[in-house]
PDB file of C-alpha atoms in Angstrom:
ATOM      1  CA  MET A   1      67.313 -73.585  24.483  1.00  0.00           C
ATOM      2  CA  THR A   2      70.613 -75.385  24.051  1.00  0.00           C
ATOM      3  CA  THR A   3      73.758 -73.517  25.082  1.00  0.00           C
ATOM      4  CA  LEU A   4      77.481 -74.186  24.826  1.00  0.00           C
ATOM      5  CA  GLY A   5      77.332 -75.210  28.472  1.00  0.00           C
ATOM      6  CA  THR A   6      75.030 -78.070  27.468  1.00  0.00           C
ATOM      7  CA  VAL A   7      77.228 -79.013  24.513  1.00  0.00           C
ATOM      8  CA  VAL A   8      80.450 -79.222  26.556  1.00  0.00           C
ATOM      9  CA  GLU A   9      78.671 -81.176  29.315  1.00  0.00           C
ATOM     10  CA  GLY A  10      77.706 -83.733  26.696  1.00  0.00           C
ATOM     11  CA  THR A  11      81.314 -84.305  25.603  1.00  0.00           C
ATOM     12  CA  ASN A  12      82.301 -85.735  29.021  1.00  0.00           C
ATOM     13  CA  GLN A  13      85.789 -84.309  28.560  1.00  0.00           C
ATOM     14  CA  CYS A  14      87.808 -82.711  31.320  1.00  0.00           C
ATOM     15  CA  VAL A  15      89.491 -79.429  30.475  1.00  0.00           C
ATOM     16  CA  ARG A  16      93.230 -80.058  30.268  1.00  0.00           C
ATOM     17  CA  THR A  17      95.665 -77.299  31.168  1.00  0.00           C
ATOM     18  CA  ILE A  18      99.380 -76.683  30.921  1.00  0.00           C
ATOM     19  CA  ARG A  19     101.719 -74.086  32.393  1.00  0.00           C
ATOM     20  CA  PRO A  20     103.108 -71.376  30.085  1.00  0.00           C
ATOM     21  CA  ASP A  21     106.657 -72.319  31.116  1.00  0.00           C
ATOM     22  CA  ALA A  22     106.201 -75.999  30.182  1.00  0.00           C
ATOM     23  CA  SER A  23     108.072 -77.229  27.130  1.00  0.00           C
ATOM     24  CA  LEU A  24     106.516 -77.792  23.738  1.00  0.00           C
ATOM     25  CA  MET A  25     107.330 -81.496  24.189  1.00  0.00           C
ATOM     26  CA  ASP A  26     105.348 -81.502  27.463  1.00  0.00           C
ATOM     27  CA  ALA A  27     102.374 -80.057  25.581  1.00  0.00           C
ATOM     28  CA  VAL A  28     102.581 -82.688  22.830  1.00  0.00           C
ATOM     29  CA  GLU A  29     102.871 -85.485  25.397  1.00  0.00           C
ATOM     30  CA  ALA A  30      99.833 -84.145  27.305  1.00  0.00           C
ATOM     31  CA  MET A  31      97.743 -83.849  24.122  1.00  0.00           C
ATOM     32  CA  CYS A  32      98.598 -87.432  23.182  1.00  0.00           C
ATOM     33  CA  ARG A  33      98.066 -88.807  26.703  1.00  0.00           C
ATOM     34  CA  PHE A  34      94.650 -87.161  27.083  1.00  0.00           C
ATOM     35  CA  HIS A  35      93.588 -87.527  23.415  1.00  0.00           C
ATOM     36  CA  VAL A  36      92.852 -83.807  23.031  1.00  0.00           C
ATOM     37  CA  ARG A  37      93.764 -81.361  20.293  1.00  0.00           C
ATOM     38  CA  ALA A  38      94.246 -78.319  22.505  1.00  0.00           C
ATOM     39  CA  LEU A  39      95.291 -77.397  26.030  1.00  0.00           C
ATOM     40  CA  VAL A  40      94.268 -74.316  27.973  1.00  0.00           C
ATOM     41  CA  VAL A  41      97.400 -72.466  29.080  1.00  0.00           C
ATOM     42  CA  GLY A  42      97.375 -71.336  32.714  1.00  0.00           C
ATOM     43  CA  GLU A  43      94.818 -72.033  35.413  1.00  0.00           C
ATOM     44  CA  LEU A  44      91.135 -72.647  34.687  1.00  0.00           C
ATOM     45  CA  GLU A  45      90.296 -69.547  36.733  1.00  0.00           C
ATOM     46  CA  ASN A  46      92.914 -67.441  34.954  1.00  0.00           C
ATOM     47  CA  PRO A  47      93.715 -68.751  31.461  1.00  0.00           C
ATOM     48  CA  VAL A  48      96.321 -66.848  29.457  1.00  0.00           C
ATOM     49  CA  GLY A  49      96.109 -68.666  26.133  1.00  0.00           C
ATOM     50  CA  ILE A  50      95.536 -71.938  24.337  1.00  0.00           C
ATOM     51  CA  ILE A  51      97.936 -74.252  22.553  1.00  0.00           C
ATOM     52  CA  SER A  52      96.559 -76.415  19.774  1.00  0.00           C
ATOM     53  CA  GLU A  53      97.952 -78.990  17.384  1.00  0.00           C
ATOM     54  CA  ARG A  54      98.069 -76.270  14.743  1.00  0.00           C
ATOM     55  CA  ASP A  55     100.158 -74.029  17.029  1.00  0.00           C
ATOM     56  CA  VAL A  56     102.595 -76.897  17.587  1.00  0.00           C
ATOM     57  CA  LEU A  57     102.890 -77.569  13.863  1.00  0.00           C
ATOM     58  CA  GLU A  58     103.057 -73.998  12.570  1.00  0.00           C
ATOM     59  CA  ARG A  59     104.947 -72.187  15.327  1.00  0.00           C
ATOM     60  CA  GLY A  60     106.937 -75.168  16.556  1.00  0.00           C
ATOM     61  CA  VAL A  61     107.742 -77.721  13.868  1.00  0.00           C
ATOM     62  CA  LEU A  62     107.667 -75.452  10.796  1.00  0.00           C
ATOM     63  CA  ALA A  63     109.660 -72.787  12.644  1.00  0.00           C
ATOM     64  CA  ARG A  64     112.184 -75.540  13.480  1.00  0.00           C
ATOM     65  CA  ARG A  65     112.009 -74.861  17.228  1.00  0.00           C
ATOM     66  CA  ALA A  66     113.500 -77.419  19.597  1.00  0.00           C
ATOM     67  CA  PRO A  67     110.564 -79.126  21.363  1.00  0.00           C
ATOM     68  CA  ASP A  68     112.482 -79.706  24.604  1.00  0.00           C
ATOM     69  CA  THR A  69     113.591 -76.089  25.028  1.00  0.00           C
ATOM     70  CA  THR A  70     110.755 -74.116  23.432  1.00  0.00           C
ATOM     71  CA  ARG A  71     108.228 -72.914  25.989  1.00  0.00           C
ATOM     72  CA  VAL A  72     104.482 -73.211  25.520  1.00  0.00           C
ATOM     73  CA  ALA A  73     104.258 -69.425  26.007  1.00  0.00           C
ATOM     74  CA  ASP A  74     106.365 -68.979  22.849  1.00  0.00           C
ATOM     75  CA  VAL A  75     103.943 -70.833  20.551  1.00  0.00           C
ATOM     76  CA  MET A  76     100.512 -70.557  22.204  1.00  0.00           C
ATOM     77  CA  THR A  77      97.663 -68.494  20.803  1.00  0.00           C
ATOM     78  CA  THR A  78      97.143 -65.352  22.823  1.00  0.00           C
ATOM     79  CA  PRO A  79      95.157 -63.344  23.707  1.00  0.00           C
ATOM     80  CA  LEU A  80      92.723 -66.091  24.542  1.00  0.00           C
ATOM     81  CA  VAL A  81      89.525 -66.089  22.497  1.00  0.00           C
ATOM     82  CA  TRP A  82      86.648 -67.690  24.389  1.00  0.00           C
ATOM     83  CA  LEU A  83      82.877 -68.014  24.368  1.00  0.00           C
ATOM     84  CA  PRO A  84      80.428 -67.752  27.296  1.00  0.00           C
ATOM     85  CA  VAL A  85      78.483 -70.817  28.473  1.00  0.00           C
ATOM     86  CA  GLU A  86      75.226 -69.034  27.544  1.00  0.00           C
ATOM     87  CA  CYS A  87      76.177 -68.761  23.860  1.00  0.00           C
ATOM     88  CA  PRO A  88      73.870 -70.666  21.484  1.00  0.00           C
ATOM     89  CA  PRO A  89      75.739 -73.392  19.564  1.00  0.00           C
ATOM     90  CA  GLY A  90      74.686 -71.967  16.188  1.00  0.00           C
ATOM     91  CA  GLU A  91      76.292 -68.623  17.023  1.00  0.00           C
ATOM     92  CA  ALA A  92      79.407 -70.410  18.254  1.00  0.00           C
ATOM     93  CA  LEU A  93      79.649 -72.366  15.001  1.00  0.00           C
ATOM     94  CA  GLU A  94      79.465 -69.162  12.963  1.00  0.00           C
ATOM     95  CA  PHE A  95      81.968 -67.409  15.270  1.00  0.00           C
ATOM     96  CA  MET A  96      84.449 -70.247  14.822  1.00  0.00           C
ATOM     97  CA  ARG A  97      83.873 -70.480  11.064  1.00  0.00           C
ATOM     98  CA  VAL A  98      84.478 -66.778  10.476  1.00  0.00           C
ATOM     99  CA  ARG A  99      87.639 -66.762  12.611  1.00  0.00           C
ATOM    100  CA  HIS A 100      88.969 -70.135  11.359  1.00  0.00           C
ATOM    101  CA  LEU A 101      89.056 -71.573  14.890  1.00  0.00           C
ATOM    102  CA  HIS A 102      88.977 -75.307  15.577  1.00  0.00           C
ATOM    103  CA  GLN A 103      88.721 -75.272  19.392  1.00  0.00           C
ATOM    104  CA  VAL A 104      87.470 -72.530  21.701  1.00  0.00           C
ATOM    105  CA  PRO A 105      87.360 -72.493  25.508  1.00  0.00           C
ATOM    106  CA  VAL A 106      83.910 -72.078  27.038  1.00  0.00           C
ATOM    107  CA  MET A 107      83.853 -69.914  30.166  1.00  0.00           C
ATOM    108  CA  SER A 108      81.459 -69.312  33.010  1.00  0.00           C
ATOM    109  CA  ALA A 109      81.819 -66.224  35.186  1.00  0.00           C
ATOM    110  CA  GLU A 110      84.431 -68.047  37.289  1.00  0.00           C
ATOM    111  CA  ALA A 111      86.480 -70.328  35.052  1.00  0.00           C
ATOM    112  CA  VAL A 112      86.900 -72.350  31.880  1.00  0.00           C
ATOM    113  CA  VAL A 113      84.289 -75.133  31.967  1.00  0.00           C
ATOM    114  CA  GLY A 114      85.110 -76.828  28.679  1.00  0.00           C
ATOM    115  CA  VAL A 115      86.615 -76.585  25.237  1.00  0.00           C
ATOM    116  CA  VAL A 116      84.216 -76.820  22.305  1.00  0.00           C
ATOM    117  CA  SER A 117      85.445 -78.080  18.955  1.00  0.00           C
ATOM    118  CA  LEU A 118      84.038 -77.922  15.451  1.00  0.00           C
ATOM    119  CA  PRO A 119      83.174 -81.655  15.543  1.00  0.00           C
ATOM    120  CA  ASP A 120      81.258 -81.092  18.822  1.00  0.00           C
ATOM    121  CA  LEU A 121      79.201 -78.374  17.168  1.00  0.00           C
ATOM    122  CA  MET A 122      78.656 -80.388  13.995  1.00  0.00           C
ATOM    123  CA  LYS A 123      77.278 -83.273  16.097  1.00  0.00           C
ATOM    124  CA  TRP A 124      74.966 -80.818  17.864  1.00  0.00           C
ATOM    125  CA  ALA A 125      73.782 -79.376  14.528  1.00  0.00           C
ATOM    126  CA  ARG A 126      73.073 -82.846  13.145  1.00  0.00           C
ATOM    127  CA  ARG A 127      71.064 -83.872  16.232  1.00  0.00           C
ATOM    128  CA  ASP A 128      69.187 -80.561  16.238  1.00  0.00           C
ATOM    129  CA  THR A 129      68.284 -80.992  12.565  1.00  0.00           C
ATOM    130  CA  GLU A 130      67.147 -84.595  13.146  1.00  0.00           C
ATOM    131  CA  VAL A 131      64.843 -83.500  15.993  1.00  0.00           C
ATOM    132  CA  GLU A 132      63.352 -80.719  13.874  1.00  0.00           C
ATOM    133  CA  LEU A 133      62.843 -83.077  10.942  1.00  0.00           C
ATOM    134  CA  GLN A 134      61.119 -85.623  13.202  1.00  0.00           C
ATOM    135  CA  SER A 135      58.775 -82.926  14.563  1.00  0.00           C
ATOM    136  CA  LEU A 136      57.894 -81.765  11.043  1.00  0.00           C
ATOM    137  CA  THR A 137      57.276 -85.339   9.919  1.00  0.00           C
ATOM    138  CA  GLU A 138      54.957 -85.952  12.865  1.00  0.00           C
ATOM    139  CA  TYR A 139      53.145 -82.679  12.168  1.00  0.00           C
ATOM    140  CA  CYS A 140      52.646 -83.533   8.496  1.00  0.00           C
ATOM    141  CA  CYS A 141      51.411 -87.011   9.359  1.00  0.00           C
ATOM    142  CA  LEU A 142      48.837 -85.589  11.839  1.00  0.00           C
ATOM    143  CA  ARG A 143      50.595 -87.000  14.895  1.00  0.00           C
ATOM    144  CA  TYR A 144      51.542 -83.600  16.242  1.00  0.00           C
ATOM    145  CA  PRO A 145      50.392 -83.283  19.897  1.00  0.00           C
ATOM    146  CA  GLY A 146      49.006 -79.747  19.342  1.00  0.00           C
TER     147      GLY A 146
END
């Protein structure tokens, strides 16, 4: 069975973090440098929140906060919402859809191991559907190994 742990391993992305006392500008620069849409705030073993592009736009830009003096802690999403590595991707997709989340940290018992995004889960769903369709086609064409 596929889990979120498998999905985040397949993205080959490192989890990027930022300190809560860093500036909003530091967060934007890090997101651009690493080509990510969210940063985990705090340490991987002890995350305190997440800051996403949406947080920057809504709580930073639209609120007319100065990017050099506004702290990440002032605009991040907290408390941190996360999913366990054992979670099935289909459940994660529904969880994110219902809560209107675009990125969610994936945690093991010890630390954040990845950040899963809606596009990651959509790619998984497409591949999963293609595999199932191929199996059904083989079954219908009498090539099923059973």
